[in-house]
Coordinates of C-alpha atoms in Angstrom, one line a residue:
X60 CA 104.0 113.5 79.1
X61 CA 104.0 111.8 82.5
X62 CA 101.5 113.0 85.0
X63 CA 102.5 115.7 87.4
X64 CA 101.8 114.3 90.8
X65 CA 99.1 112.2 89.5
X66 CA 97.0 114.9 87.8
X67 CA 97.1 113.8 84.2
X68 CA 96.6 110.5 82.3
X69 CA 99.7 109.0 80.8
X70 CA 99.9 109.1 77.1
X71 CA 100.1 105.8 75.3
X72 CA 97.7 104.1 73.0
X73 CA 94.9 106.5 73.8
X74 CA 94.1 108.7 70.9
X75 CA 93.4 112.4 71.0
X76 CA 89.7 111.7 70.3
X77 CA 89.4 109.2 73.1
X78 CA 91.2 111.6 75.5
X79 CA 88.8 114.4 74.5
X80 CA 85.8 112.1 75.1
X81 CA 87.2 111.1 78.4
X82 CA 87.6 114.7 79.5
X83 CA 84.0 115.5 78.4
X84 CA 82.7 112.5 80.3
X85 CA 84.7 113.4 83.4
X86 CA 83.4 117.0 83.3
X87 CA 79.8 115.7 83.1
X88 CA 80.1 113.0 85.7
X89 CA 82.7 114.0 88.1
X90 CA 81.4 113.8 91.7
X91 CA 80.8 117.5 92.5
X92 CA 81.7 119.3 95.6
X93 CA 85.2 117.8 96.0
X94 CA 86.9 121.2 95.5
X95 CA 84.6 122.8 98.1
X96 CA 86.2 120.9 101.0
X97 CA 89.7 121.7 102.3
X98 CA 92.2 118.9 101.8
X99 CA 94.4 119.8 104.7
X100 CA 92.4 117.6 107.0
X101 CA 91.8 118.3 110.6
X102 CA 93.9 120.7 112.7
X103 CA 97.0 119.2 114.2
X104 CA 96.2 116.7 116.8
X105 CA 92.4 116.5 115.9
X106 CA 92.6 112.9 114.7
X107 CA 94.4 111.9 117.9
X108 CA 91.7 113.3 120.2
X109 CA 89.9 110.3 121.8
X110 CA 86.1 110.3 121.4
X111 CA 84.0 110.6 124.5
X112 CA 83.6 106.9 125.1
X113 CA 87.2 106.0 124.2
X114 CA 86.2 104.7 120.8
X115 CA 84.5 106.1 117.7
X116 CA 80.7 106.2 117.7
X117 CA 80.4 103.8 114.8
X118 CA 83.5 101.6 115.4
X119 CA 84.8 103.2 112.1
X120 CA 82.2 101.2 110.2
X121 CA 81.6 101.8 106.4
X122 CA 79.8 104.8 105.2
X123 CA 78.4 106.4 102.0
X124 CA 81.1 108.4 100.1
X125 CA 78.8 110.1 97.6
X126 CA 79.3 113.8 97.4
X127 CA 76.6 116.4 96.9
X128 CA 75.9 118.4 93.7
X129 CA 77.6 121.8 93.4
X130 CA 74.3 123.5 92.5
X131 CA 72.2 125.1 95.3
X132 CA 69.8 122.6 96.9
X133 CA 67.1 125.2 97.3
X134 CA 64.2 124.5 94.9
X135 CA 63.8 127.4 92.4
X136 CA 60.5 129.2 92.8
X137 CA 59.3 126.5 95.1
X138 CA 59.6 123.8 92.4
X139 CA 61.2 120.4 92.6
X140 CA 65.0 119.9 92.6
X141 CA 67.2 116.8 92.8
X142 CA 66.0 114.1 95.1
X143 CA 69.3 114.1 97.0
X144 CA 68.7 117.6 98.2
X145 CA 65.6 116.7 100.1
X146 CA 65.4 115.3 103.6
X147 CA 62.5 113.0 104.5
X148 CA 59.9 114.7 106.7
X149 CA 60.2 112.6 109.8
X150 CA 64.0 112.5 109.6
X151 CA 64.2 116.2 109.2
X152 CA 61.8 116.7 112.1
X153 CA 64.1 114.5 114.3
X154 CA 67.2 116.5 113.4
X155 CA 65.5 119.8 114.2
X156 CA 64.0 118.6 117.5
X157 CA 67.5 117.3 118.5
X158 CA 69.0 120.8 117.7
X159 CA 66.3 122.5 119.8
X160 CA 66.9 120.2 122.7
X161 CA 70.6 120.8 122.7
X162 CA 70.2 124.5 122.2
X163 CA 68.4 124.4 125.5
X164 CA 70.5 121.9 127.4
X165 CA 73.9 122.7 125.9
X166 CA 73.7 126.2 124.4
X167 CA 77.5 126.5 124.2
X168 CA 77.7 123.6 121.8
X169 CA 76.0 125.5 118.9
X170 CA 74.9 122.2 117.2
X171 CA 73.3 122.9 113.8
X172 CA 70.7 120.4 112.6
X173 CA 72.5 120.4 109.3
X174 CA 75.4 118.6 110.9
X175 CA 73.1 115.8 112.0
X176 CA 71.7 115.7 108.5
X177 CA 75.2 115.5 107.0
X178 CA 76.1 112.6 109.3
X179 CA 72.7 110.9 108.7
X180 CA 73.3 111.1 104.9
X181 CA 76.7 109.6 105.1
X182 CA 75.8 106.9 107.6
X183 CA 72.5 105.6 106.3
X184 CA 71.3 107.8 103.4
X185 CA 68.8 109.5 105.8
X186 CA 67.5 106.2 107.3
X187 CA 67.3 104.6 103.8
X188 CA 65.5 107.5 102.3
X189 CA 63.2 108.0 105.2
X190 CA 61.8 104.5 105.4
X191 CA 60.5 104.9 109.0
X192 CA 57.1 104.4 110.7
X193 CA 54.9 107.1 112.3
X194 CA 57.1 107.0 115.5
X195 CA 60.3 107.4 113.6
X196 CA 61.5 103.8 113.8
X197 CA 63.1 102.3 110.7
X198 CA 60.8 99.8 108.9
X199 CA 63.7 97.4 108.9
X200 CA 66.7 97.5 111.2
X201 CA 69.8 99.1 109.7
X202 CA 72.9 97.1 110.3
X203 CA 76.5 97.5 109.3
X204 CA 78.8 94.6 108.6
X205 CA 80.1 92.4 111.4
X206 CA 83.2 94.2 112.9
X207 CA 85.3 91.1 112.7
X208 CA 88.6 92.7 111.8
X209 CA 88.3 91.7 108.1
X210 CA 88.8 95.1 106.6
X211 CA 87.3 96.8 109.6
X212 CA 88.0 97.1 113.3
X213 CA 87.5 94.0 115.3
X214 CA 85.0 94.4 118.1
X215 CA 83.7 91.3 119.8
X216 CA 80.1 91.2 120.9
X217 CA 79.2 93.6 123.8
X218 CA 75.4 93.4 123.9
X219 CA 74.7 89.7 123.5
X220 CA 73.0 90.5 120.2
X221 CA 70.3 92.7 121.8
X222 CA 70.7 95.6 119.4
X223 CA 72.5 94.1 116.4
X224 CA 71.4 90.4 116.5
X225 CA 75.0 89.3 116.4
X226 CA 76.3 87.4 119.4
X227 CA 79.8 87.0 117.9
X228 CA 80.8 90.6 116.8
X229 CA 79.3 94.0 117.2
X230 CA 77.7 95.9 114.2
X231 CA 76.8 99.5 113.8
X232 CA 73.1 99.9 114.3
X233 CA 70.4 102.3 113.1
X234 CA 70.2 105.4 111.0
X235 CA 73.1 107.1 112.9
X236 CA 75.1 103.8 113.0
X237 CA 76.0 103.5 116.7
X238 CA 77.9 100.5 117.8
X239 CA 76.1 98.8 120.8
X240 CA 78.8 99.7 123.4
X241 CA 78.6 103.4 122.4
X242 CA 74.8 103.3 122.4
X243 CA 74.8 101.8 125.9
X244 CA 76.5 105.1 127.1
X245 CA 75.0 107.7 124.8
X246 CA 71.5 106.3 123.9
X247 CA 68.6 108.8 124.3
X248 CA 64.8 108.8 124.3
X249 CA 64.2 111.5 121.7
X250 CA 60.5 110.9 121.1
X251 CA 59.4 110.5 124.7
X252 CA 58.1 106.9 124.3
X253 CA 60.1 105.7 127.3
X254 CA 62.5 103.6 125.1
X255 CA 66.0 104.2 123.8
X256 CA 66.1 102.6 120.4
X257 CA 69.1 103.1 118.1
X258 CA 66.8 102.3 115.1
X259 CA 64.5 105.2 116.0
X260 CA 65.6 108.4 114.2
X261 CA 64.4 110.7 117.1
X262 CA 66.4 108.7 119.7
X263 CA 69.4 108.3 117.4
X264 CA 69.5 112.0 116.3
X265 CA 69.5 113.2 119.9
X266 CA 72.1 110.7 120.9
X267 CA 74.3 111.8 118.0
X268 CA 73.9 115.4 119.0
X269 CA 74.9 114.8 122.6
X270 CA 77.9 112.7 121.5
X271 CA 79.1 115.4 119.1
X272 CA 78.7 118.1 121.9
X273 CA 80.7 116.1 124.4
X274 CA 83.9 117.4 126.0
X275 CA 82.4 120.9 126.0
X276 CA 82.9 121.3 122.3
X277 CA 81.7 124.5 120.6
X278 CA 80.8 123.3 117.1
X279 CA 80.9 126.9 115.7
X280 CA 84.7 126.5 116.2
X281 CA 86.3 124.8 113.3
X282 CA 88.7 122.8 115.3
X283 CA 86.0 121.5 117.7
X284 CA 83.8 120.7 114.7
X285 CA 86.5 118.6 113.1
X286 CA 87.2 116.8 116.4
X287 CA 83.5 116.0 116.8
X288 CA 83.2 114.6 113.3
X289 CA 86.4 112.6 113.7
X290 CA 85.1 111.2 117.0
X291 CA 82.2 109.7 115.0
X292 CA 84.5 108.0 112.4
X293 CA 88.3 108.3 112.6
X294 CA 88.9 109.0 108.9
X295 CA 90.0 112.1 107.0
X296 CA 87.9 111.0 104.1
X297 CA 84.9 110.7 106.4
X298 CA 85.6 114.2 107.7
X299 CA 85.7 115.7 104.2
X300 CA 82.6 113.9 103.1
X301 CA 80.5 115.1 106.1
X302 CA 81.8 118.6 105.7
X303 CA 80.7 118.6 102.0
X304 CA 77.1 117.6 103.0
X305 CA 77.1 120.1 105.9
X306 CA 77.9 123.0 103.6
X307 CA 75.4 121.7 101.1
X308 CA 72.5 121.5 103.6
X309 CA 73.5 124.9 105.0
X310 CA 72.8 126.5 101.6
X311 CA 69.2 125.3 102.0
X312 CA 67.2 122.2 101.7
X313 CA 63.6 121.0 101.5
X314 CA 61.3 118.4 103.0
X315 CA 60.3 115.4 101.0
X316 CA 57.8 112.6 101.9
X317 CA 59.0 109.7 104.0
X318 CA 60.2 106.8 102.0
X319 CA 61.0 108.8 98.8
X320 CA 64.6 109.7 99.5
X321 CA 67.3 108.4 97.2
X322 CA 69.9 106.1 98.7
X323 CA 73.6 106.7 97.9
X324 CA 75.3 104.0 96.0
X325 CA 79.0 104.5 96.7
X326 CA 80.1 103.0 100.0
X327 CA 83.5 103.0 101.6
X328 CA 83.4 99.2 102.0
X329 CA 83.1 98.5 98.3
X330 CA 86.9 98.8 98.2
X331 CA 87.0 95.4 100.0
X332 CA 85.2 92.9 97.8
X333 CA 82.7 90.7 99.7
X334 CA 82.4 93.0 102.7
X335 CA 79.0 94.5 102.1
X336 CA 76.7 94.5 105.1
X337 CA 75.3 91.0 105.9
X338 CA 71.5 91.3 106.0
X339 CA 71.2 88.0 108.0
X340 CA 72.9 88.2 111.4
X341 CA 73.1 85.0 113.5
X342 CA 70.3 86.1 115.8
X343 CA 68.1 88.8 114.0
X344 CA 66.7 91.5 116.2
X345 CA 63.0 91.6 116.9
X346 CA 60.9 92.3 113.7
X347 CA 59.7 95.8 113.0
X348 CA 56.3 96.8 111.4
X349 CA 55.9 95.9 107.8
X350 CA 56.5 98.7 105.2
X351 CA 53.7 101.0 104.7
X352 CA 51.9 101.1 101.3
X353 CA 53.8 103.3 98.9
X354 CA 57.1 103.1 100.8
X355 CA 58.7 100.6 98.4
X356 CA 60.1 97.2 99.3
X357 CA 62.8 98.9 101.6
X358 CA 65.7 97.5 99.7
X359 CA 68.7 99.8 99.6
X360 CA 68.9 101.7 96.3
X361 CA 65.2 100.9 95.4
X362 CA 64.2 104.6 95.7
X363 CA 60.8 103.7 97.0
X364 CA 60.2 101.1 94.3
X365 CA 60.9 103.5 91.4
X366 CA 63.1 102.5 88.5
X367 CA 66.8 103.4 89.0
X368 CA 68.0 106.1 86.7
X369 CA 70.4 105.2 84.0
X370 CA 74.0 105.9 85.0
X371 CA 75.5 109.1 83.6
X372 CA 77.3 108.9 80.3
X373 CA 75.1 106.1 78.8
X374 CA 72.7 108.4 77.0
X375 CA 69.9 106.0 77.7
X376 CA 71.5 103.4 75.5
X377 CA 72.3 99.8 76.5
X378 CA 74.7 99.7 79.5
X379 CA 78.3 99.1 78.7
X380 CA 79.7 95.8 80.1
X381 CA 83.2 95.3 81.7
X382 CA 84.4 93.9 78.4
X383 CA 83.8 97.4 76.8
X384 CA 86.4 99.2 78.9
X385 CA 88.9 101.0 76.7
X386 CA 90.6 103.2 79.2
X387 CA 90.9 104.4 82.8
X388 CA 90.9 108.1 83.5
X389 CA 91.8 110.1 86.6
X390 CA 88.6 110.8 88.5
X391 CA 89.7 113.9 90.3
X392 CA 92.7 112.7 92.3
X393 CA 94.8 115.7 93.4
X394 CA 98.4 116.0 94.7
X395 CA 99.5 112.8 96.5
X396 CA 101.7 114.3 99.2
X397 CA 101.8 113.3 102.9
X398 CA 104.2 113.7 105.8
X399 CA 105.8 110.6 107.2
X400 CA 103.4 108.7 109.5
X401 CA 100.3 110.6 108.1
X402 CA 97.4 109.5 105.9
X403 CA 97.3 111.0 102.5
X404 CA 94.5 113.6 102.2
X405 CA 93.7 112.5 98.7
X406 CA 92.5 109.1 97.7
X407 CA 93.4 107.7 94.3
X408 CA 90.2 107.5 92.1
X409 CA 89.8 106.5 88.5
X410 CA 86.8 106.1 86.1
X411 CA 86.4 103.2 83.6
X412 CA 85.4 104.5 80.2
X413 CA 84.5 103.2 76.8
X414 CA 86.1 104.7 73.7
X415 CA 83.1 107.1 73.4
X416 CA 83.6 108.3 77.0
X417 CA 80.7 106.3 78.6
X418 CA 81.2 105.1 82.1
X419 CA 81.5 101.4 82.7
X420 CA 80.2 99.9 86.0
X421 CA 81.2 96.6 87.7
X422 CA 84.8 96.7 86.4
X423 CA 87.5 95.4 88.7
X424 CA 90.4 97.9 89.1
X425 CA 93.6 96.9 90.7
X426 CA 95.4 99.6 92.7
X427 CA 99.1 98.9 93.5
X428 CA 101.7 100.8 95.5
X429 CA 105.0 100.5 93.6
X430 CA 108.5 101.6 94.4
X431 CA 110.9 101.9 97.3
X432 CA 108.4 103.0 99.9
X433 CA 106.8 101.7 103.1
X434 CA 103.5 103.5 102.3
X435 CA 100.5 101.1 102.3
X436 CA 96.8 101.2 101.8
X437 CA 94.8 101.0 105.0
X438 CA 95.0 97.5 106.4
X439 CA 98.7 97.4 105.6
X440 CA 98.2 96.0 102.1
X441 CA 100.3 97.0 99.0
X442 CA 97.6 96.1 96.5
X443 CA 93.8 96.1 96.5
X444 CA 91.1 95.4 94.0
X445 CA 88.0 97.7 93.8
X446 CA 84.9 97.3 91.6
X447 CA 83.6 100.4 89.8
X448 CA 80.3 101.8 91.0
X449 CA 77.2 102.7 88.8
X450 CA 79.1 105.8 87.5
X451 CA 82.1 103.7 86.6
X452 CA 84.2 105.1 89.4
X453 CA 86.6 103.1 91.6
X454 CA 88.3 104.7 94.6
X455 CA 91.3 103.2 96.4
X456 CA 91.4 102.9 100.2
X457 CA 93.1 105.6 102.2
X458 CA 96.9 105.6 101.6
X459 CA 99.0 105.7 104.7
X460 CA 102.6 107.1 104.6
X461 CA 105.3 105.2 106.4
X462 CA 108.4 106.5 107.9
X463 CA 110.5 106.5 104.7
X464 CA 110.5 109.8 102.8
X465 CA 110.7 109.7 99.0
X466 CA 108.7 109.3 95.8
X467 CA 106.8 106.3 94.6
X468 CA 103.9 105.4 92.2
X469 CA 100.4 104.2 92.7
X470 CA 99.2 102.3 89.7
X471 CA 95.6 101.7 88.7
X472 CA 94.9 99.2 86.0
X473 CA 92.2 96.8 84.8
X474 CA 93.6 93.3 84.9
X475 CA 94.1 91.8 81.5
X476 CA 93.8 95.2 79.7
X477 CA 97.3 96.6 79.2
X478 CA 96.1 99.9 77.8
X479 CA 93.8 100.6 80.7
X480 CA 96.3 101.9 83.2
X481 CA 97.0 105.2 85.0
X482 CA 100.1 105.9 87.1
X483 CA 100.0 108.5 89.9
X484 CA 103.1 109.9 91.3
X485 CA 103.1 110.1 95.1
X486 CA 105.5 111.6 97.6
X487 CA 106.2 111.1 101.3
X488 CA 108.0 114.0 102.9
X489 CA 109.8 114.0 106.2
X490 CA 108.4 116.2 108.9
X491 CA 110.8 119.1 109.4
X492 CA 111.6 122.0 111.7
X493 CA 113.4 125.2 110.9
X494 CA 113.7 126.5 114.5
X495 CA 114.5 125.1 117.9
X496 CA 114.2 126.9 121.3
X497 CA 114.5 125.9 124.9
X498 CA 111.3 126.1 126.9
X499 CA 113.2 127.4 129.9
X500 CA 116.1 129.8 130.3
X501 CA 117.4 128.3 133.5
X502 CA 121.1 127.7 133.6
X503 CA 122.1 124.0 133.4
X504 CA 124.8 123.5 136.1
X505 CA 126.0 120.4 137.9
X506 CA 128.8 119.3 140.2
X507 CA 131.2 116.7 139.1
X508 CA 130.0 113.2 139.8
X509 CA 126.4 114.2 140.2
X510 CA 123.1 114.4 138.2
X511 CA 121.9 117.5 136.5
X512 CA 118.8 118.8 138.4
X513 CA 117.0 119.8 135.2
X514 CA 116.4 118.1 131.9
X515 CA 116.8 119.8 128.5
X516 CA 113.4 120.5 126.9
X517 CA 113.1 122.2 123.5
X518 CA 110.2 123.1 121.2
X519 CA 110.5 122.7 117.4
X520 CA 108.6 124.9 114.9
X521 CA 108.3 125.2 111.2
X522 CA 107.4 128.5 109.7
X523 CA 106.2 129.6 113.1
X524 CA 103.9 126.6 113.6
X525 CA 104.3 123.6 115.9
X526 CA 106.5 120.9 114.2
X527 CA 105.3 117.6 115.6
X528 CA 106.8 114.2 114.9
X529 CA 110.1 115.7 113.7
X530 CA 113.2 113.4 114.0
X531 CA 116.1 114.8 116.0
X532 CA 119.6 113.9 117.2
X533 CA 121.3 115.2 120.4
X534 CA 125.1 115.1 120.8
X535 CA 127.6 116.2 123.5
X536 CA 130.0 117.9 121.1
X537 CA 133.7 118.7 121.6
X538 CA 133.4 122.4 120.7
X539 CA 131.5 124.9 118.7
X540 CA 133.6 124.1 115.7
X541 CA 133.9 120.4 116.2
X542 CA 130.6 118.6 116.2
X543 CA 132.0 115.2 116.9
X544 CA 131.0 113.5 120.2
X545 CA 133.0 114.4 123.2
X546 CA 134.8 111.7 125.3
X547 CA 134.4 113.5 128.6
X548 CA 132.1 115.8 130.5
X549 CA 128.3 115.5 130.7
X550 CA 126.6 112.3 129.4
X551 CA 123.3 110.4 129.1
X552 CA 123.0 106.9 130.3
X553 CA 122.4 104.0 127.8
X554 CA 120.2 101.0 128.5
X555 CA 123.2 99.3 130.0
X556 CA 123.8 102.2 132.4
X557 CA 127.0 103.2 130.6
X558 CA 127.8 106.8 129.5
X559 CA 126.2 107.8 126.1
X560 CA 127.0 111.1 124.5
X561 CA 124.9 110.8 121.3
X562 CA 121.2 110.1 121.1
X563 CA 119.4 109.2 117.8
X564 CA 115.9 108.3 116.9
X565 CA 114.4 111.2 118.9
X566 CA 111.1 112.8 117.9
X567 CA 109.1 115.8 119.0
X568 CA 105.7 115.1 120.4
X569 CA 102.3 116.4 119.3
X570 CA 103.1 119.8 120.7
X571 CA 106.5 120.0 119.0
X572 CA 108.3 119.4 122.3
X573 CA 111.3 117.2 122.8
X574 CA 112.4 116.4 126.4
X575 CA 115.9 114.8 126.6
X576 CA 116.7 112.1 129.2
X577 CA 118.5 113.0 132.5
X578 CA 122.1 114.1 132.2
X579 CA 125.0 113.2 134.4
X580 CA 128.5 114.7 135.0
X581 CA 131.7 112.7 135.2
X582 CA 134.8 114.0 137.2
X583 CA 135.9 116.6 134.6
X584 CA 134.8 120.1 135.5
X585 CA 134.4 122.7 132.8
X586 CA 132.0 124.2 130.3
X587 CA 130.5 121.9 127.7
X588 CA 128.1 122.0 124.7
X589 CA 125.1 119.9 123.8
X590 CA 123.9 120.3 120.2
X591 CA 120.4 119.2 119.0
X592 CA 119.7 119.0 115.3
X593 CA 116.4 118.1 113.7
X594 CA 115.2 116.9 110.3
X595 CA 115.1 120.0 108.2
X596 CA 118.2 121.6 109.7
X597 CA 117.0 123.3 112.8
X598 CA 119.9 123.5 115.3
X599 CA 120.3 124.5 118.9
X600 CA 123.4 124.5 121.0
X601 CA 123.0 124.4 124.8
X602 CA 125.7 125.3 127.3
X603 CA 126.3 122.9 130.2
X604 CA 128.5 123.8 133.2
X605 CA 130.2 121.3 135.4
X606 CA 131.7 122.7 138.6
X607 CA 134.3 121.1 140.9
X608 CA 132.8 119.5 144.0
X609 CA 133.0 121.6 147.2
X610 CA 135.8 120.6 149.7
X611 CA 134.6 118.3 152.5
X612 CA 134.0 120.7 155.5
X613 CA 133.5 117.8 158.1
X614 CA 135.7 118.4 161.3
X615 CA 138.7 116.1 161.5
X616 CA 139.6 114.3 164.8
X617 CA 143.3 115.3 164.5
X618 CA 145.5 117.9 162.7
X619 CA 146.9 121.3 163.7
X620 CA 144.3 123.3 161.9
X621 CA 141.4 121.5 163.5
X622 CA 143.2 121.5 166.9
X623 CA 143.8 125.3 166.8
X624 CA 140.1 125.7 166.0
X625 CA 138.9 123.5 168.9
X626 CA 137.7 125.0 172.2
X627 CA 140.4 123.2 174.2
X628 CA 143.1 124.9 172.1
X629 CA 141.9 128.4 173.0
X630 CA 143.4 128.6 176.5
X631 CA 146.9 127.6 175.2
X632 CA 146.7 130.1 172.5
X633 CA 145.7 132.7 175.0
X634 CA 148.5 131.7 177.4
X635 CA 151.2 131.9 174.8
X636 CA 150.1 135.3 173.8
X637 CA 150.1 136.6 177.5
X638 CA 152.6 139.3 178.5
X639 CA 154.2 137.1 181.1
X640 CA 155.3 134.5 178.8

């Protein structure tokens, strides 16, 4: 049976036994927490709200996409729990001090330290597992990739390499991953040492808190919370990931020693091969203190020098190789539906498996958008290759809907392995409205040959909610029963200045409002109708009245009527009416 909106694996050469093994493997290794986060994304307009500095804090740099475990992070009876649930001591202290400072300076913001912890987890894995010195400065500068436009935003150098060591392009810097231009505005001295260092967790945490609280946001309000997170990195995937960790840390967490935190291994930039952060910028920043004994070699993923756990599904046996891939399985992709012009809330994800259901890392998976559609992966590409992570999972970039409504397919396959393929049905739906209403009840009246004083403005809604981005058409119709365009009466002006009585390509704005251009009247007086129709069938007919111009009342130099009304004519009239005539 074909998958229903991408939820099931297509049947083919996969046997029932293999399918059962796949289901078991997915149940055991599925990234938890996905279902805890709403997939509707931010409230309408949230993604369009400009961040305080006019750009995102991070320049939309890569981030860790790992999700937390579903189990409570609170250690049972004070015992140990999973390493990911702990926050390194100095890092945790920095978050809590930032919360305290903002509760005093900006009490209306209601910033929880858990939000800083969630962003810190996603941005740098809590400063690379807490690899910081006694003052809270990272043992080694944390740098994102150069923002050179190759899969990321293009931001040319703004700090002459002072923070990021790169004199060509900017890079996100430090445990909270500020780009230099944003740090120049929002940098703080959180530990009172007289310096503002983006690589110091106290400075960075306080700066992040102030940035999130900007624009008088109240972070206890869901809409403001979403806007704040999206101002940090403008991605619905990012929003959902941060919200997952926020909820996780709110359930409780515990302190762990500095340098012992586990670094996530699934980054958003793995979708673009070769774009991992470059550890050697053109002009490296000043060196930091050497790692303290016991803190490990500070390499990402080293977990303080400990041996990396065996990926799930291997049972401790020899790791499968890419050649061992027998199938791809859906790794939790939900319904792929988006309105025109919007990003899909779900990202297509698959897991590479052996016949026994073991995950296979380092496998190249090709994702392709197929069908009559203008939907594309971010970056405007139709196909992209992603390498599976340590858990055998490959996640496609964010899928962006175009302006064409309809169904299409996103195909995931392992090149060279015909059986290793999953097709996901996707659908782009047009934005629609089911009701239209004028925003004013003022009568629309104009004299012949003149311009209407007021423009027609309407608001579109769908099921009582604002309908933004809805396509509409406006026509000066002949009558209530004849919707064809009139050939007389009111009109709009085309680009050439000539009368135009049908407007197409109209769209409601972010508030669902559509304001029509100015209208003009020709020489034909009468009552006319303007009809507006939206995608989805909402229709509104507006009455327009054109009145005949008033007669010219200017006195004439001659004529009997004017003469009889003139002062000089009065005596004659009086004489003719006298009794002696």
